[in-house]
Amino acid sequence: MDRSYRLVPGTTIFDAEQSAKGYHLNQFCMSLTTAENRAAYLADERGYLDAWPLREEQKRALLERDLNGAIAEGGNIYFLAKWGATLGLSFQQMAGSMTGMTEEEYPRDDGRRRPAGGAAPRPRRTGGRAC
């Protein structure tokens, strides 16, 4: 199978392999949809994580609030958003943390969001006019 899409600089593609790698990590995140589980997690993060069959790298990423690390360990951003919300983080704060930017800096489009080697976005054009 051609997996040349993995060659995109600075990008983790959530494919079937990443899905399998992060299955328990993403199930952990889904467990945070109930108030009872959110309270249990916040009361003892390490203990709650230890109850899940997570790899140490996955636990470390969560405990260190390393969103890029969690994604590299198979986390899906839509599931990880539940974890971030449990911690009181907005999606904008989470996205900023992935780029090394503050929540206030993130909305500005000054090109720092693109990873090294990434291409600048180009406007889509229809009939000679930008959409």
PDB file of C-alpha atoms in Angstrom:
ATOM      1  CA  MET A   1       0.000   0.000   0.000  1.00  0.00           C
ATOM      2  CA  ASP A   2       1.312   3.445  -0.919  1.00  0.00           C
ATOM      3  CA  ARG A   3       1.804   5.483   2.252  1.00  0.00           C
ATOM      4  CA  SER A   4       3.616   8.409   0.675  1.00  0.00           C
ATOM      5  CA  TYR A   5       1.177  10.686   2.527  1.00  0.00           C
ATOM      6  CA  ARG A   6       3.331  10.056   5.607  1.00  0.00           C
ATOM      7  CA  LEU A   7       6.057  12.151   4.000  1.00  0.00           C
ATOM      8  CA  VAL A   8       4.174  15.432   4.587  1.00  0.00           C
ATOM      9  CA  PRO A   9       6.511  17.443   6.871  1.00  0.00           C
ATOM     10  CA  GLY A  10       5.214  18.111  10.360  1.00  0.00           C
ATOM     11  CA  THR A  11       2.016  16.139   9.827  1.00  0.00           C
ATOM     12  CA  THR A  12       0.701  13.060  11.586  1.00  0.00           C
ATOM     13  CA  ILE A  13      -1.903  11.352   9.427  1.00  0.00           C
ATOM     14  CA  PHE A  14      -4.613   9.551  11.387  1.00  0.00           C
ATOM     15  CA  ASP A  15      -4.819   6.374   9.337  1.00  0.00           C
ATOM     16  CA  ALA A  16      -5.744   2.793  10.261  1.00  0.00           C
ATOM     17  CA  GLU A  17      -2.328   2.202  11.823  1.00  0.00           C
ATOM     18  CA  GLN A  18      -2.576   5.318  13.997  1.00  0.00           C
ATOM     19  CA  SER A  19      -6.138   4.354  14.899  1.00  0.00           C
ATOM     20  CA  ALA A  20      -5.014   0.954  16.149  1.00  0.00           C
ATOM     21  CA  LYS A  21      -2.062   2.480  17.987  1.00  0.00           C
ATOM     22  CA  GLY A  22      -4.317   4.953  19.780  1.00  0.00           C
ATOM     23  CA  TYR A  23      -7.380   2.788  20.358  1.00  0.00           C
ATOM     24  CA  HIS A  24      -7.136   2.731  24.165  1.00  0.00           C
ATOM     25  CA  LEU A  25      -5.988   6.356  24.312  1.00  0.00           C
ATOM     26  CA  ASN A  26      -9.057   7.439  22.366  1.00  0.00           C
ATOM     27  CA  GLN A  27     -11.324   5.212  24.469  1.00  0.00           C
ATOM     28  CA  PHE A  28      -9.881   6.867  27.584  1.00  0.00           C
ATOM     29  CA  CYS A  29     -10.805  10.246  26.088  1.00  0.00           C
ATOM     30  CA  MET A  30     -14.337   9.030  25.377  1.00  0.00           C
ATOM     31  CA  SER A  31     -14.673   7.956  29.000  1.00  0.00           C
ATOM     32  CA  LEU A  32     -14.463  11.641  29.921  1.00  0.00           C
ATOM     33  CA  THR A  33     -17.913  12.283  28.472  1.00  0.00           C
ATOM     34  CA  THR A  34     -19.469  11.552  31.878  1.00  0.00           C
ATOM     35  CA  ALA A  35     -19.207  13.914  34.843  1.00  0.00           C
ATOM     36  CA  GLU A  36     -18.361  11.024  37.162  1.00  0.00           C
ATOM     37  CA  ASN A  37     -15.360   9.993  35.058  1.00  0.00           C
ATOM     38  CA  ARG A  38     -14.171  13.580  34.629  1.00  0.00           C
ATOM     39  CA  ALA A  39     -14.215  14.034  38.415  1.00  0.00           C
ATOM     40  CA  ALA A  40     -12.350  10.761  38.954  1.00  0.00           C
ATOM     41  CA  TYR A  41      -9.721  11.739  36.391  1.00  0.00           C
ATOM     42  CA  LEU A  42      -9.183  15.192  37.843  1.00  0.00           C
ATOM     43  CA  ALA A  43      -8.954  13.773  41.377  1.00  0.00           C
ATOM     44  CA  ASP A  44      -6.138  11.341  40.424  1.00  0.00           C
ATOM     45  CA  GLU A  45      -4.918  11.661  36.853  1.00  0.00           C
ATOM     46  CA  ARG A  46      -2.158   9.062  37.120  1.00  0.00           C
ATOM     47  CA  GLY A  47      -4.394   6.562  38.897  1.00  0.00           C
ATOM     48  CA  TYR A  48      -7.154   7.001  36.328  1.00  0.00           C
ATOM     49  CA  LEU A  49      -4.694   6.563  33.452  1.00  0.00           C
ATOM     50  CA  ASP A  50      -3.173   3.480  35.097  1.00  0.00           C
ATOM     51  CA  ALA A  51      -6.604   1.823  34.983  1.00  0.00           C
ATOM     52  CA  TRP A  52      -6.408   1.933  31.167  1.00  0.00           C
ATOM     53  CA  PRO A  53      -4.135  -0.280  29.029  1.00  0.00           C
ATOM     54  CA  LEU A  54      -2.155   2.724  27.815  1.00  0.00           C
ATOM     55  CA  ARG A  55       1.533   2.686  26.940  1.00  0.00           C
ATOM     56  CA  GLU A  56       3.792   4.801  29.144  1.00  0.00           C
ATOM     57  CA  GLU A  57       4.445   7.140  26.207  1.00  0.00           C
ATOM     58  CA  GLN A  58       0.715   7.815  25.951  1.00  0.00           C
ATOM     59  CA  LYS A  59       0.389   8.429  29.695  1.00  0.00           C
ATOM     60  CA  ARG A  60       3.424  10.710  29.692  1.00  0.00           C
ATOM     61  CA  ALA A  61       2.013  12.789  26.821  1.00  0.00           C
ATOM     62  CA  LEU A  62      -1.234  13.284  28.720  1.00  0.00           C
ATOM     63  CA  LEU A  63       0.396  14.024  32.075  1.00  0.00           C
ATOM     64  CA  GLU A  64       2.796  16.508  30.443  1.00  0.00           C
ATOM     65  CA  ARG A  65      -0.066  18.125  28.477  1.00  0.00           C
ATOM     66  CA  ASP A  66       1.813  17.313  25.262  1.00  0.00           C
ATOM     67  CA  LEU A  67      -0.893  17.340  22.627  1.00  0.00           C
ATOM     68  CA  ASN A  68       1.531  16.740  19.763  1.00  0.00           C
ATOM     69  CA  GLY A  69       2.916  13.754  21.669  1.00  0.00           C
ATOM     70  CA  ALA A  70      -0.585  12.385  22.251  1.00  0.00           C
ATOM     71  CA  ILE A  71      -1.340  12.688  18.540  1.00  0.00           C
ATOM     72  CA  ALA A  72       1.935  10.958  17.673  1.00  0.00           C
ATOM     73  CA  GLU A  73       0.868   8.159  20.038  1.00  0.00           C
ATOM     74  CA  GLY A  74      -2.357   7.595  18.091  1.00  0.00           C
ATOM     75  CA  GLY A  75      -4.629  10.174  19.665  1.00  0.00           C
ATOM     76  CA  ASN A  76      -7.323  11.616  17.435  1.00  0.00           C
ATOM     77  CA  ILE A  77      -7.804  15.361  17.861  1.00  0.00           C
ATOM     78  CA  TYR A  78     -11.590  14.996  18.139  1.00  0.00           C
ATOM     79  CA  PHE A  79     -11.235  12.554  21.034  1.00  0.00           C
ATOM     80  CA  LEU A  80      -8.387  14.550  22.586  1.00  0.00           C
ATOM     81  CA  ALA A  81     -10.646  17.614  22.571  1.00  0.00           C
ATOM     82  CA  LYS A  82     -12.726  15.858  25.256  1.00  0.00           C
ATOM     83  CA  TRP A  83      -9.591  15.471  27.372  1.00  0.00           C
ATOM     84  CA  GLY A  84      -8.693  19.143  26.842  1.00  0.00           C
ATOM     85  CA  ALA A  85     -12.186  20.267  27.787  1.00  0.00           C
ATOM     86  CA  THR A  86     -11.927  18.213  30.979  1.00  0.00           C
ATOM     87  CA  LEU A  87      -8.801  20.218  31.817  1.00  0.00           C
ATOM     88  CA  GLY A  88     -10.649  23.463  31.096  1.00  0.00           C
ATOM     89  CA  LEU A  89      -8.805  24.145  27.838  1.00  0.00           C
ATOM     90  CA  SER A  90     -10.492  25.681  24.836  1.00  0.00           C
ATOM     91  CA  PHE A  91      -9.787  24.217  21.422  1.00  0.00           C
ATOM     92  CA  GLN A  92      -7.945  27.425  20.576  1.00  0.00           C
ATOM     93  CA  GLN A  93      -5.681  26.950  23.619  1.00  0.00           C
ATOM     94  CA  MET A  94      -5.038  23.361  22.570  1.00  0.00           C
ATOM     95  CA  ALA A  95      -4.245  24.350  18.980  1.00  0.00           C
ATOM     96  CA  GLY A  96      -1.937  27.101  20.186  1.00  0.00           C
ATOM     97  CA  SER A  97      -0.063  24.652  22.408  1.00  0.00           C
ATOM     98  CA  MET A  98       0.604  22.482  19.354  1.00  0.00           C
ATOM     99  CA  THR A  99       2.391  25.374  17.636  1.00  0.00           C
ATOM    100  CA  GLY A 100       4.204  26.862  20.629  1.00  0.00           C
ATOM    101  CA  MET A 101       1.901  29.865  20.555  1.00  0.00           C
ATOM    102  CA  THR A 102      -0.282  31.363  23.266  1.00  0.00           C
ATOM    103  CA  GLU A 103      -4.036  31.434  22.982  1.00  0.00           C
ATOM    104  CA  GLU A 104      -3.823  35.130  22.081  1.00  0.00           C
ATOM    105  CA  GLU A 105      -1.149  34.621  19.415  1.00  0.00           C
ATOM    106  CA  TYR A 106      -2.823  31.671  17.700  1.00  0.00           C
ATOM    107  CA  PRO A 107      -5.651  33.477  15.827  1.00  0.00           C
ATOM    108  CA  ARG A 108      -3.175  35.698  13.983  1.00  0.00           C
ATOM    109  CA  ASP A 109      -2.282  34.224  10.636  1.00  0.00           C
ATOM    110  CA  ASP A 110       1.365  35.246  10.404  1.00  0.00           C
ATOM    111  CA  GLY A 111       2.554  31.954   8.923  1.00  0.00           C
ATOM    112  CA  ARG A 112       4.012  30.510  12.148  1.00  0.00           C
ATOM    113  CA  ARG A 113       1.416  27.756  12.225  1.00  0.00           C
ATOM    114  CA  ARG A 114       2.917  26.025   9.219  1.00  0.00           C
ATOM    115  CA  PRO A 115       5.539  23.417  10.059  1.00  0.00           C
ATOM    116  CA  ALA A 116       8.981  23.764   8.538  1.00  0.00           C
ATOM    117  CA  GLY A 117       8.699  22.811   4.908  1.00  0.00           C
ATOM    118  CA  GLY A 118       4.933  23.281   4.785  1.00  0.00           C
ATOM    119  CA  ALA A 119       3.485  25.220   1.905  1.00  0.00           C
ATOM    120  CA  ALA A 120       1.592  28.434   2.415  1.00  0.00           C
ATOM    121  CA  PRO A 121      -2.150  28.002   1.873  1.00  0.00           C
ATOM    122  CA  ARG A 122      -3.386  29.145  -1.516  1.00  0.00           C
ATOM    123  CA  PRO A 123      -6.857  30.581  -1.991  1.00  0.00           C
ATOM    124  CA  ARG A 124      -9.237  28.417  -3.968  1.00  0.00           C
ATOM    125  CA  ARG A 125     -10.303  30.026  -7.172  1.00  0.00           C
ATOM    126  CA  THR A 126     -13.517  29.568  -9.051  1.00  0.00           C
ATOM    127  CA  GLY A 127     -14.098  31.243 -12.365  1.00  0.00           C
ATOM    128  CA  GLY A 128     -11.080  33.469 -11.818  1.00  0.00           C
ATOM    129  CA  ARG A 129     -12.424  34.825  -8.521  1.00  0.00           C
ATOM    130  CA  ALA A 130     -11.252  33.872  -5.035  1.00  0.00           C
ATOM    131  CA  CYS A 131     -13.846  32.017  -2.989  1.00  0.00           C
TER     132      CYS A 131
END
